[in-house]
Structure formats: structure tokens, C-alpha cells
Amino acid sequence: MHLYTSLIPFGVVRAAAFAGLIVIISVARVMAEESPRIDFSAAQKLLETSCADCHGGSEGEGGFSLSKIADLSALGTHYEEWMKLRQRLADHSMPPNDAEPMDSAARLQLVDWIKQATRDAIRQQGELAGPPLFRRMAAHEYSNTIRDLLGIHFDAGNGLPQDPAGGEGFNNASETLIISPIHAEKYVEAATAALDYAAHDSQSRNRILRQRPSDKLSEQEAARRNLHEFANRAFRRPATDEEVAAIVLTYDEARESGLDFESACFYALRGVLISPNFLFLIEDAPSEPHKSVPLTNHELASRLSYFLWATTPDQKLREAASAGKLQDPEELRRQTMRMIQEKGTHLNDSLTHFVGQWLGTADLGRSKQIDHELHPSLQDQHIAALRDQPVAAFESMLKENESLLSLIDADWTILNNELCEIYKIDRGKLKGEFNSRLQRYALPDEYQYRGGILGAGGVMAVASYPRRSSPVLRGVWVLDKLLGVELPPPPANVPPLEESKEVAQALTLRARLEQHRANPSCATCHDRIDPIGFALENFNEIGRWRDKDDGGKIDPLAILPNGEQIDGQAGLKKYLLENKEQFVRHLTQKMLGYALARGLQASDVATVESIVERLQANEYRSQELVLAIVTSEPFRHKRVTP
């Protein structure tokens, strides 16, 4: 198939929005003593008492009616409604303040019961496969693939249009990776430039043209073998005879036009690199609707490689696929562990995009800028170190198979010379040599606040304004990125925060925000957001520790809506660890969505719950998360629903 016959957007039906189906968060602290259990009947009575005035009848306010969840079967069939209900109860936004209040103990009983009952119902439905993959490579995947396919250090994807985020918030999502005429033009340019670079690199040229004409091998046969082997690697599966014949025909035409053997081969390769079979990751659809079938070995190899390495399968993975070994869970596990542990840049290539897009730190130095007038000493290498620190920390955790909870708190961190300059760290108090390479260091007691994600300056910077920190942005960041809480947009015509120099010098940022949130239209959300952000106020807008701002001494004490206190960053870490289940569930959702390269569906709920239970049983070991994903039903199988 020629590229120019395939320029219409490829339709991949977007799965129903998964947001809110899995990740819900109780802003109130989980009680140390388990609340008494209730049953379905008791839960219905509680809802009738506190919610029927607004949500009774067939419609209900806000489009939510208790009638939708009035029978036991609704625990599975109306999972979305139950999850929205649980979140509203957990964060105290339901019942509203002007309604009949719900007893605190009853609220906790109901929240706990909904969580367990709905999960039990979904788990009974079992894990289900999702749709077969059909998507274009993202720009960074294209660059990596060209690099590894041709064996060159050349950023072929640099001129491609930027890929939008989709699915679970990542730019590898099949819902958004369509192709357009501008893509077609850019792909031709990129393929031409990459092949020209490879043709002038002796090592790459010899890698591609292994077979040479000789007395025993005709010129066309040598070309056919080279082109066939290249097509196998480029298409990530054995090329068909028809596909190879079409490529060889292009070679023949090039030779007839006067090109020599090498030039004609490289000309034919251009057609391979603009073929949909190369540009798209394609899995054949099962013939029977609703029937779950295993991925082929080569399809599974591609899923695994683009998940862990963001590039085409390497020789070892291709050999395992060609031998039919990847259907064996033990071989799949072995290949996964090899890819995690193997030295090189491949794992970092994928984690750079997963971690950077999950945490938002990929935007630093791009859409999120540092104010160079305020921080003139920060150069590009400093910004890169801030952006890359969380990625390196995640990679170190994964290679060492440490607990996922080390992302919240750890007795080590990742540093280099540039980060020490930014943070004003005394290098003499840490063991080890320092240079510009990001490395892992054990933290002495006085620098323990640098352990975990919340000690990373890049995180503090993306959740700040260029010239000052922001408890609001940081509170939203923690609730969204770490706990998966969806917050409503701010109301219209919100008065701006007073930012004049005189006011800033007279009042701390906290005092100004407390004046701001006195507005009733702002208080509802700010009562949930601001306390989390106040706990991080000891970090300035680039993540440097401080004890005071222009207005005076910083007060990092946070008080949640239920009266619970969180004292600074250390208290916030403790709070997150006490709510580790929500954190781990949200991280599982994010990584599963990234691995599947699509938005999660209601049918994926059982998989997420199964993975979380597996992590709980294995001390939240980070490699267990990856292994649980690659051996899951939706990762290894495909299913079509009409």
C-alpha cells in the first residue's frame, strides 16, 4: 500500500472515558480502626436519607439519580456512577453544606462499603482484553526506531508535528495518533534525510547492505536479500512475498534509471520507511466479535518494546518472537527483566516520556519556563537536570526493584553538579564524586527532604509561577498527579490574588491566599487544595529550600477540611504513605494506559484491581508493577466489540 493512498485519519474508536472509574481519593484520613461494615440495604437507606431530596426520581440534579444504582446488579453495570458518588462522599462535597448533614461515622462506613462492594462486583466480571492496536508511532518513537533500525545517531523525528496527549494523558495514545497530509510530507523528508545520513556512514551502510553482488550472487538477489531483511525489521514482523516484491520492483526501476547498486537499494528503502506497515503499529483484528485471542508473537514483541524502550524490538526479542516463545509467560517475564536491567539508553527513552508526562516535568524549559531575570545563573544544563531528575529517580528505583513508595519518600536522591548548585547542597556532606552525570546518592539527615518526588526541584517548578511558588498549583498537582483527584475548574470572574510589591512584602503568600479564599465562591475548592500546597511552601519556585519569603517566616502547617494537620513536607509524605493505596492505584492506571497506548475502559477496572492486589502482596515492588502489566489479559490479548 502506498502512503499517499492512506492519508485520511485512521478511525480508532475512542473508549469511554476512564477518568473517575478507578482512581478515587478520600481527602479525609483513613481511620486506623476499620469502620463497622454495612450491607447493600443499609447503604441504600443512608443514601435515601441524605441524598434523595436532590437526587431522587428518574432524573435527579446534575444528571445523577439514585434510581440508577438502586439494585445490587448496578454495582458492576453502573460502576462509573458509584465511583463518582464515592468521591463526592469521601471529599465531603456531598451532601452539600445546606443539606441534611451525614453522620461522620456513617459517611466512612458508606465510603468503605462502596469501595469494597464495587471492586468485588467488577472482579467477578473478570479481566477482559481491549481492542487491537492501530496507531502511528509518536515522534519520539519514530526517532528511536529510525536510530535503531539504521544504526545512526540522527534525530529523524525532530521536524515532525508535535503529538497531542490522549488516553491517560500520554502522547503515545492511539486515540490521537492519526496521520495528516502534513505528516506525509514530513515523513518523506525525514526518511530521505535519515537514509542519506546512513548512506554516508560506513558502519550503517554495511549494516544495511550485508549482501553484496559476487560471482555466486546476482546483483538483484543481493538487493532482494538486503531489502527483505530490512523490511522484516522495519515492519516488526516477517514481510510477505508481495511486500518484498513491491520493494524490489522499486529497486529495479531505480537501477534502470541509472542509479548504482547501493544508491538503488537506499532509494528502495525510502519506500519502506514511508509505508504504513512501518509508520503504524498494527495488530490484526480477531475475526469473531467479543472473542479474546492472544496477540501474535511479533505483535507482543512490539507492544513490549514500545512500552519499555519506546522503540522497535531488538534482535533478541525478534528471535524470541520468531521462535514462538513469547506466548510463554515465563519467557515474557524473562525478556521483560532483561529489558529493565540491560544497560543503555533504551529504558530511559521510554521512562523520559512516561515520567515526564505523568508528572508534567517534561514541560519544564518548554511550555513551562524559568524566569531567567530572577535566576540568571540557571542555564540550559540546569533546566535539563531539573527535568531529568525524576526520570532518573524512577529508573533507579525500577532497576533496583525498590518499593513504589520510594517515589513518595526515600533516603536517597538523584543529583549532579547542576542540581547541587540549584539546591545549594554542600557536596562534602554526601559520599561520592560529582560531575554533570545524574547519579544516585544516599542522603544525610539534614537533606532528607530531597528524597522522593516531592524533593525534586523540577516538580516544584512546574507547580509554580515563574516568579513565585503557588500553594494552589502545588495542591492541585499533588491531588491530580499523585492521587488522581479530578477537580472542577475555577468559577468565572474569580478575583485575582493581590500581587503588588508592597503587599508581597507586608504579607506572606499564605496570608494573601487566606484573604483570597475568604470569598465564598473560592473557599469550597481552596479548602481542599491549599492545605496540601501550604505543606510545600518551604520550596521556592525552582525547588530551593527556604524558611521565609518576602513577607516573613513561612508557616507550612496544613489543616485539612476534617481538621487533620499536616506539618510541612514531612507531614505530607506521611499523609501520602497513609493513603498509599490511592497513590499506587493511580500510578497503576497511568502505567497500564501508557503500556496499552490507549485510554483505559471500564473493562480494564478488574485488571487494575488485580495488579494493585498483586503489588500489595509483593511489598509494592516496582518491577512487580511492570511484570503484572505485561502478563495481564489486556496486554497479551485483543478483542473486538462491535
XYZ file of C-alpha atoms in Angstrom:
642
model
C 0.000 0.000 0.000
C 1.407 3.387 -0.926
C 1.487 6.067 1.750
C -0.421 8.572 -0.352
C -3.421 6.269 -0.587
C -3.672 6.249 3.205
C -3.778 9.866 4.290
C -7.281 10.011 5.735
C -7.409 9.882 9.544
C -7.470 6.285 10.692
C -10.536 5.770 12.867
C -9.835 4.259 16.211
C -12.997 4.386 18.269
C -12.255 6.175 21.493
C -13.046 4.078 24.519
C -15.439 5.504 27.056
C -13.672 7.973 29.304
C -11.972 6.139 32.119
C -11.382 9.156 34.323
C -13.032 8.612 37.643
C -13.622 4.898 37.113
C -10.661 3.707 39.116
C -8.856 6.407 40.957
C -10.804 7.997 43.759
C -9.414 9.654 46.817
C -10.597 10.237 50.310
C -9.276 13.612 51.367
C -10.198 12.554 54.884
C -7.628 10.322 56.559
C -8.217 6.580 56.538
C -9.173 5.679 60.082
C -6.803 3.423 61.983
C -9.661 1.282 63.242
C -11.824 -0.187 60.484
C -15.363 1.161 60.400
C -18.191 -1.304 61.006
C -19.297 -2.945 57.744
C -22.724 -2.320 56.262
C -24.646 -4.106 53.510
C -26.407 -3.002 50.330
C -29.708 -2.379 52.100
C -28.115 -0.208 54.773
C -26.192 1.729 52.118
C -29.412 2.451 50.231
C -31.052 3.744 53.414
C -28.149 6.121 54.077
C -28.321 7.461 50.538
C -32.094 7.839 50.693
C -31.848 9.806 53.939
C -29.113 12.226 52.846
C -29.360 12.424 49.062
C -32.933 11.756 47.894
C -34.060 15.391 48.128
C -31.707 16.341 45.303
C -31.139 13.048 43.510
C -34.449 11.210 43.802
C -36.783 10.482 40.903
C -35.806 9.395 37.418
C -33.575 12.387 36.584
C -32.030 13.952 39.687
C -29.926 17.086 39.927
C -26.727 17.189 37.921
C -27.900 14.223 35.858
C -27.389 11.805 38.750
C -30.308 9.782 40.069
C -30.315 7.260 42.890
C -32.592 5.120 40.741
C -29.556 4.199 38.585
C -27.940 2.408 41.494
C -30.997 1.100 43.270
C -30.389 -2.617 42.713
C -27.475 -4.901 43.526
C -26.526 -5.547 39.895
C -25.742 -1.824 39.482
C -22.509 -2.314 41.446
C -20.958 -3.654 38.243
C -23.129 -2.249 35.463
C -23.089 1.325 36.803
C -19.579 1.362 38.187
C -18.974 4.916 36.958
C -21.885 6.319 38.984
C -20.746 4.504 42.124
C -17.228 5.875 41.749
C -18.440 9.444 41.297
C -20.684 9.004 44.321
C -17.855 7.641 46.449
C -15.572 10.521 45.544
C -18.237 13.098 46.425
C -18.837 11.417 49.771
C -15.144 10.989 50.508
C -14.175 14.592 49.835
C -17.229 15.942 51.714
C -18.651 17.731 48.683
C -21.799 15.613 49.066
C -24.211 16.175 50.704
C -23.735 19.962 50.262
C -23.475 22.244 53.278
C -27.091 23.395 53.014
C -28.453 19.808 53.070
C -29.114 17.431 55.940
C -25.616 16.562 57.255
C -24.406 12.976 57.133
C -23.052 11.443 60.309
C -19.236 11.161 60.090
C -19.177 7.504 61.094
C -21.941 6.684 58.612
C -20.062 8.504 55.870
C -16.921 6.442 56.499
C -18.973 3.231 56.559
C -20.591 4.111 53.239
C -17.316 5.125 51.549
C -15.637 1.927 52.710
C -18.558 -0.246 51.625
C -18.762 1.321 48.132
C -15.052 0.750 47.597
C -15.168 -2.912 48.510
C -18.562 -3.805 47.022
C -17.910 -2.261 43.612
C -14.470 -3.815 43.334
C -15.897 -7.215 44.225
C -18.549 -6.811 41.542
C -16.049 -5.801 38.877
C -13.625 -8.545 39.821
C -16.415 -11.112 39.387
C -16.784 -9.962 35.786
C -13.124 -10.875 35.238
C -10.325 -9.292 33.226
C -11.085 -8.504 29.602
C -8.873 -7.768 26.619
C -9.131 -4.454 24.799
C -9.091 -3.543 21.103
C -6.196 -4.471 18.811
C -3.617 -1.734 18.459
C -3.664 0.521 15.422
C -1.703 3.710 15.811
C 1.038 5.803 14.322
C 4.371 5.904 16.081
C 4.735 9.021 18.226
C 7.510 11.381 17.107
C 9.956 10.234 19.793
C 9.218 6.578 18.974
C 9.839 7.313 15.304
C 13.209 8.910 16.142
C 14.246 5.983 18.320
C 13.095 3.443 15.748
C 14.992 5.097 12.886
C 18.070 5.319 15.109
C 17.974 1.610 15.961
C 16.873 0.439 12.523
C 19.629 2.280 10.653
C 22.209 2.273 13.436
C 22.720 6.042 13.303
C 22.670 8.888 15.817
C 20.240 11.081 13.946
C 17.047 12.678 15.284
C 14.759 11.842 12.383
C 11.612 12.905 14.241
C 12.814 16.408 15.025
C 10.817 18.005 12.209
C 7.574 16.100 12.793
C 4.490 17.848 14.198
C 4.108 17.688 17.970
C 1.940 14.815 19.177
C -1.016 15.745 21.416
C -1.717 13.886 24.637
C -4.587 11.420 24.755
C -5.686 8.298 26.580
C -4.355 8.521 30.126
C -2.515 11.762 29.329
C 0.335 10.405 27.181
C 1.303 11.240 23.623
C 1.523 7.573 22.574
C -2.278 7.189 22.755
C -3.911 5.560 19.739
C -6.893 7.930 20.008
C -4.790 10.910 18.926
C -2.038 9.386 16.757
C -3.659 9.803 13.369
C -1.924 10.922 10.164
C -2.470 14.013 8.057
C -1.096 15.453 4.798
C 1.477 17.462 6.740
C 2.662 14.236 8.391
C 3.009 12.574 4.991
C 5.198 15.371 3.685
C 7.339 15.394 6.812
C 7.776 11.607 6.773
C 9.112 11.711 3.213
C 11.569 14.447 4.215
C 12.609 12.583 7.374
C 13.107 9.260 5.573
C 15.160 10.910 2.846
C 17.377 12.740 5.347
C 17.874 9.659 7.557
C 18.776 7.372 4.667
C 21.152 9.958 3.235
C 22.863 10.149 6.628
C 23.056 6.337 6.793
C 24.421 6.079 3.252
C 27.354 8.304 4.212
C 28.073 6.366 7.416
C 30.191 3.299 6.641
C 29.067 1.331 9.695
C 25.388 1.954 8.980
C 25.812 1.272 5.265
C 27.461 -2.086 5.941
C 24.749 -2.928 8.489
C 22.010 -2.371 5.899
C 23.741 -3.808 2.826
C 25.110 -7.039 4.232
C 24.801 -8.866 0.921
C 26.985 -7.740 -1.999
C 26.926 -8.885 -5.637
C 29.528 -11.529 -6.461
C 30.224 -14.379 -8.853
C 27.918 -16.553 -6.743
C 25.254 -13.913 -6.000
C 23.496 -11.824 -8.631
C 23.038 -8.121 -8.104
C 19.235 -8.367 -7.922
C 19.366 -11.310 -5.484
C 21.786 -9.411 -3.258
C 19.430 -6.433 -3.329
C 16.405 -8.639 -2.641
C 18.042 -10.218 0.407
C 19.076 -6.832 1.804
C 15.657 -5.309 1.233
C 13.842 -8.364 2.607
C 15.890 -8.397 5.819
C 15.390 -4.657 6.264
C 11.636 -4.911 5.694
C 11.373 -7.669 8.317
C 12.954 -5.378 10.890
C 11.109 -2.246 9.745
C 7.655 -3.897 9.717
C 8.384 -5.644 13.060
C 7.208 -8.948 11.554
C 8.106 -11.148 8.556
C 7.403 -9.205 5.372
C 5.139 -11.005 2.899
C 6.326 -12.092 -0.539
C 4.068 -9.462 -2.138
C 5.525 -6.701 0.043
C 9.090 -7.745 -0.764
C 8.319 -7.977 -4.484
C 6.989 -4.408 -4.493
C 10.133 -3.131 -2.754
C 12.409 -4.997 -5.174
C 10.430 -3.558 -8.094
C 11.276 -0.068 -6.831
C 14.927 -1.101 -6.746
C 14.745 -2.385 -10.322
C 13.197 0.856 -11.525
C 15.926 2.838 -9.752
C 18.643 0.754 -11.417
C 17.016 1.232 -14.811
C 17.047 4.988 -14.246
C 20.828 4.891 -13.849
C 21.431 4.561 -10.084
C 24.187 2.216 -8.970
C 23.614 -0.807 -6.704
C 23.952 0.997 -3.355
C 22.026 4.080 -4.412
C 19.198 1.980 -5.837
C 18.971 -0.026 -2.600
C 18.741 3.128 -0.499
C 16.155 4.561 -2.874
C 14.020 1.431 -2.417
C 14.412 1.680 1.352
C 12.729 5.065 1.244
C 9.511 3.305 0.259
C 9.841 1.023 3.285
C 10.197 3.985 5.652
C 7.090 5.736 4.327
C 4.976 2.567 4.308
C 2.044 2.355 6.749
C 3.474 -1.002 7.798
C 6.440 0.899 9.237
C 4.809 4.132 10.378
C 1.917 2.375 12.124
C 1.877 -0.232 14.870
C -0.782 -2.565 13.511
C -2.363 -5.615 15.126
C -4.735 -7.764 13.070
C -8.312 -7.712 14.335
C -9.869 -11.001 15.538
C -12.486 -12.354 13.147
C -15.086 -13.062 15.848
C -16.599 -10.164 17.807
C -16.241 -10.297 21.609
C -13.788 -13.191 21.389
C -10.479 -12.630 23.140
C -7.488 -14.000 21.211
C -3.770 -13.889 22.002
C -1.549 -11.394 20.261
C 0.826 -12.945 17.778
C 4.387 -13.295 18.983
C 5.542 -10.376 16.837
C 2.635 -8.184 17.969
C 3.512 -8.957 21.579
C 7.178 -8.184 20.930
C 6.221 -4.762 19.562
C 3.905 -3.991 22.481
C 6.621 -4.908 24.952
C 9.368 -2.996 23.170
C 7.411 0.222 22.658
C 6.232 0.076 26.275
C 9.635 -0.428 27.893
C 12.014 1.022 25.305
C 9.878 3.275 23.060
C 11.493 1.711 20.004
C 11.420 -1.303 17.705
C 12.157 -4.788 19.109
C 15.850 -5.644 19.278
C 17.393 -8.795 17.841
C 16.889 -10.890 20.998
C 13.226 -10.002 21.182
C 12.724 -10.613 17.455
C 14.386 -14.018 17.753
C 12.132 -14.965 20.673
C 9.096 -13.871 18.653
C 10.188 -15.762 15.538
C 10.701 -18.886 17.668
C 7.152 -18.545 19.048
C 8.384 -18.228 22.635
C 6.674 -15.033 23.800
C 3.322 -16.721 24.386
C 5.023 -18.465 27.311
C 4.546 -16.208 30.393
C 7.949 -17.246 31.739
C 9.719 -16.200 28.545
C 7.750 -12.959 28.524
C 8.844 -12.345 32.112
C 12.468 -13.162 31.236
C 12.506 -10.769 28.300
C 10.885 -8.061 30.427
C 13.516 -8.389 33.147
C 16.279 -8.330 30.525
C 14.912 -5.117 29.079
C 14.646 -3.499 32.515
C 18.170 -4.435 33.536
C 20.030 -4.066 30.235
C 22.460 -1.154 30.234
C 21.994 1.654 27.757
C 19.555 4.428 26.973
C 16.541 2.382 25.882
C 14.715 2.169 29.231
C 15.434 5.834 29.872
C 13.982 6.702 26.438
C 10.596 5.328 27.484
C 10.682 6.489 31.104
C 11.536 10.024 29.990
C 8.149 10.221 28.322
C 6.185 8.217 30.872
C 7.505 10.026 33.961
C 7.793 13.419 32.282
C 4.201 13.378 31.048
C 2.764 11.778 34.182
C 4.365 14.357 36.475
C 4.311 17.234 33.985
C 8.060 17.812 34.338
C 8.562 17.240 30.598
C 7.160 20.768 30.127
C 9.998 22.402 32.069
C 12.098 24.591 29.816
C 9.494 24.272 27.085
C 5.927 25.388 27.766
C 6.909 25.985 31.407
C 9.773 28.474 31.598
C 12.117 29.515 34.383
C 12.359 33.279 34.889
C 15.969 33.998 33.888
C 15.792 37.569 35.159
C 15.062 36.204 38.643
C 17.506 33.293 38.257
C 20.240 34.473 35.832
C 22.685 31.692 36.791
C 20.397 28.910 35.545
C 21.482 27.730 32.108
C 20.119 25.050 29.789
C 22.061 22.321 31.592
C 20.445 23.303 34.899
C 16.954 23.156 33.393
C 17.735 19.769 31.817
C 18.908 18.426 35.199
C 15.679 19.594 36.874
C 13.635 17.990 34.096
C 15.560 14.705 34.118
C 15.922 14.175 37.880
C 12.509 12.469 38.416
C 13.118 10.227 35.380
C 16.500 9.108 36.722
C 14.963 8.501 40.160
C 12.197 6.324 38.672
C 14.741 4.388 36.605
C 16.980 3.790 39.632
C 14.009 2.603 41.678
C 12.941 0.220 38.908
C 16.378 -1.254 38.260
C 16.885 -1.831 41.996
C 13.335 -3.215 42.344
C 12.610 -0.890 45.235
C 9.157 -0.127 46.544
C 6.958 2.215 44.541
C 6.515 4.059 47.820
C 10.100 5.305 47.496
C 8.624 7.757 45.000
C 6.911 9.352 47.988
C 9.813 9.125 50.418
C 13.335 7.715 50.205
C 16.689 8.067 51.936
C 18.399 8.749 48.593
C 18.037 11.046 45.638
C 19.496 11.783 42.204
C 21.972 14.673 41.918
C 24.701 16.161 39.768
C 26.782 19.330 39.847
C 23.996 21.443 38.373
C 21.373 20.287 40.865
C 23.757 20.870 43.773
C 24.197 24.436 42.526
C 20.446 24.970 42.268
C 19.690 23.424 45.667
C 22.806 24.902 47.354
C 23.815 21.456 48.636
C 27.153 21.025 50.387
C 28.764 18.270 48.291
C 31.134 17.452 51.153
C 28.239 16.071 53.177
C 27.416 13.427 50.544
C 29.531 10.400 49.679
C 30.730 10.080 46.095
C 32.191 12.084 43.252
C 30.174 14.736 41.453
C 30.056 15.688 37.790
C 27.351 16.547 35.269
C 26.039 12.975 35.134
C 22.922 12.321 37.190
C 23.791 9.780 39.881
C 22.236 8.309 42.998
C 23.396 9.493 46.437
C 22.445 8.499 49.967
C 21.030 11.456 51.899
C 22.246 12.569 55.331
C 19.579 13.559 57.848
C 19.742 17.273 57.047
C 18.905 16.635 53.385
C 16.175 14.024 53.862
C 13.632 16.432 52.386
C 15.248 15.774 48.991
C 14.112 12.137 48.975
C 11.170 11.222 46.748
C 9.252 13.114 44.075
C 8.332 15.930 46.443
C 12.019 16.756 46.885
C 12.584 17.324 43.157
C 13.025 20.920 42.058
C 11.502 20.176 38.658
C 8.240 19.203 40.330
C 8.216 22.382 42.413
C 8.988 24.454 39.310
C 6.181 23.090 37.115
C 3.774 23.625 40.015
C 4.794 27.269 40.482
C 4.576 30.550 38.659
C 7.811 31.812 37.078
C 8.407 34.375 39.824
C 6.867 32.736 42.883
C 5.671 29.491 44.372
C 1.981 28.618 44.326
C 0.265 26.574 47.050
C -2.752 26.347 44.746
C -0.829 24.918 41.795
C 1.061 22.567 44.085
C -2.074 21.400 45.857
C -3.729 20.699 42.516
C -0.556 18.946 41.314
C -0.463 16.558 44.291
C -4.166 15.770 44.111
C -4.083 15.256 40.335
C -0.690 13.676 39.625
C -0.220 11.562 42.742
C -3.767 10.772 43.844
C -5.874 11.127 40.714
C -8.424 13.580 42.078
C -10.359 15.422 39.382
C -11.020 18.975 40.497
C -13.667 21.232 38.958
C -12.485 24.286 37.006
C -12.402 27.583 38.932
C -15.611 29.629 38.812
C -15.863 32.536 36.401
C -14.797 36.027 37.466
C -12.576 34.856 40.323
C -10.800 37.936 41.729
C -7.024 37.786 41.152
C -4.569 37.401 44.012
C -3.031 40.698 45.092
C 0.495 40.633 43.623
C 1.775 44.165 44.248
C 5.294 44.502 45.652
C 4.012 46.378 48.689
C 1.501 43.671 49.616
C 4.011 40.884 48.956
C 6.485 42.462 51.351
C 3.827 43.006 54.021
C 2.159 39.587 53.910
C 3.368 36.058 53.292
C 1.904 34.259 50.294
C -0.092 32.128 52.715
C -1.671 35.196 54.329
C -2.602 36.627 50.930
C -4.175 33.336 49.869
C -6.181 33.103 53.077
C -7.615 36.525 52.316
C -8.352 35.380 48.773
C -10.155 32.213 49.835
C -12.412 34.145 52.192
C -14.517 34.680 49.062
C -17.285 32.022 49.348
C -17.048 31.231 45.627
C -13.388 30.267 46.118
C -13.464 28.608 49.521
C -15.034 25.266 48.598
C -12.182 24.103 46.391
C -9.411 26.039 48.110
C -10.222 24.364 51.418
C -9.212 21.086 49.747
C -6.335 22.352 47.616
C -4.491 24.996 49.610
C -3.557 22.934 52.706
C -1.688 20.442 50.522
C 0.164 23.297 48.829
C 0.960 25.091 52.094
C 2.829 21.984 53.233
C 5.281 22.541 50.355
C 5.858 26.273 50.862
C 9.407 25.730 52.118
C 10.357 25.227 48.451
C 10.660 28.300 46.269
C 9.747 28.479 42.581
C 12.784 26.413 41.481
C 12.690 23.962 44.395
C 15.319 25.610 46.606
C 14.659 25.219 50.340
C 13.788 28.360 52.299
C 12.482 29.263 55.728
C 10.888 32.587 54.796
C 9.597 34.514 51.800
C 9.407 38.260 51.224
C 6.518 38.602 53.643
C 8.106 36.807 56.595
C 8.576 33.355 58.091
C 6.865 30.514 56.239
C 4.211 28.507 58.051
C 3.996 25.072 56.363
C 1.340 23.683 58.718
C -1.635 22.396 56.746
C -5.112 21.731 58.136
C -7.414 19.539 56.066
C -11.193 20.064 55.961
C -11.685 17.344 58.599
C -9.293 19.089 60.985
C -6.335 16.774 60.417
C -2.979 18.551 60.485
C -0.099 18.049 58.052
C 3.109 19.707 59.193
C 5.192 20.622 56.170
C 6.659 18.349 53.522
C 7.498 15.591 56.008
C 3.877 15.573 57.180
C 2.632 15.482 53.599
C 4.833 12.481 52.843
C 3.418 10.752 55.912
C -0.114 11.561 54.780
C 0.528 10.155 51.292
C 2.045 6.980 52.722
C -1.029 6.519 54.893
C -3.069 6.801 51.680
C -0.689 4.639 49.663
C -3.449 2.537 48.131
C -4.827 5.527 46.231
C -1.337 6.511 45.091
C -0.465 3.014 43.893
C -3.830 2.570 42.160
C -3.414 5.866 40.311
C 0.152 5.017 39.275
C -1.055 1.594 38.099
C -3.768 3.210 35.999
C -1.255 5.590 34.445
C 1.331 2.950 33.612
C -1.254 0.497 32.281
C -2.668 3.196 29.997
C 0.842 4.066 28.810
C 1.666 0.394 28.186
C -1.558 -0.230 26.240
C -1.155 3.111 24.405
C -4.838 3.976 24.851
C -7.340 5.325 27.301
C -8.496 2.745 29.814
C -12.024 1.377 29.632
C -14.456 0.155 32.251
C -13.412 -3.380 31.272
C -9.878 -2.570 32.493
C -11.037 -1.969 36.064
C -10.614 -5.619 37.027
C -7.059 -5.586 35.651
C -6.103 -2.518 37.665
C -7.571 -4.027 40.827
C -5.778 -7.321 40.204
C -2.458 -5.523 39.732
C -2.938 -3.462 42.899
C -3.636 -6.611 44.906
C -0.529 -8.219 43.423
C 1.540 -5.193 44.408
C 0.174 -5.234 47.948
C 1.161 -8.888 48.266
C 4.684 -8.109 46.996
C 5.536 -5.076 49.138
C 4.794 -2.707 46.237
C 7.978 -3.762 44.419
C 8.367 -1.639 41.298
C 9.355 -4.463 38.935
C 6.214 -6.312 40.004
C 4.146 -3.467 38.549
C 5.790 -3.865 35.146
C 5.573 -7.666 35.226
C 1.923 -7.560 36.272
C 1.130 -5.261 33.353
C 2.917 -7.276 30.648
C 1.352 -10.549 31.799
C -2.152 -9.079 32.133
C -5.087 -10.054 29.931
C -5.406 -6.703 28.082
C -1.662 -6.546 27.367
C -1.358 -10.095 25.968
C -4.734 -10.399 24.232
C -7.027 -8.446 21.913
C -10.778 -8.353 21.444
C -13.170 -6.539 19.116
C -16.532 -5.230 20.309
C -18.905 -4.071 17.526
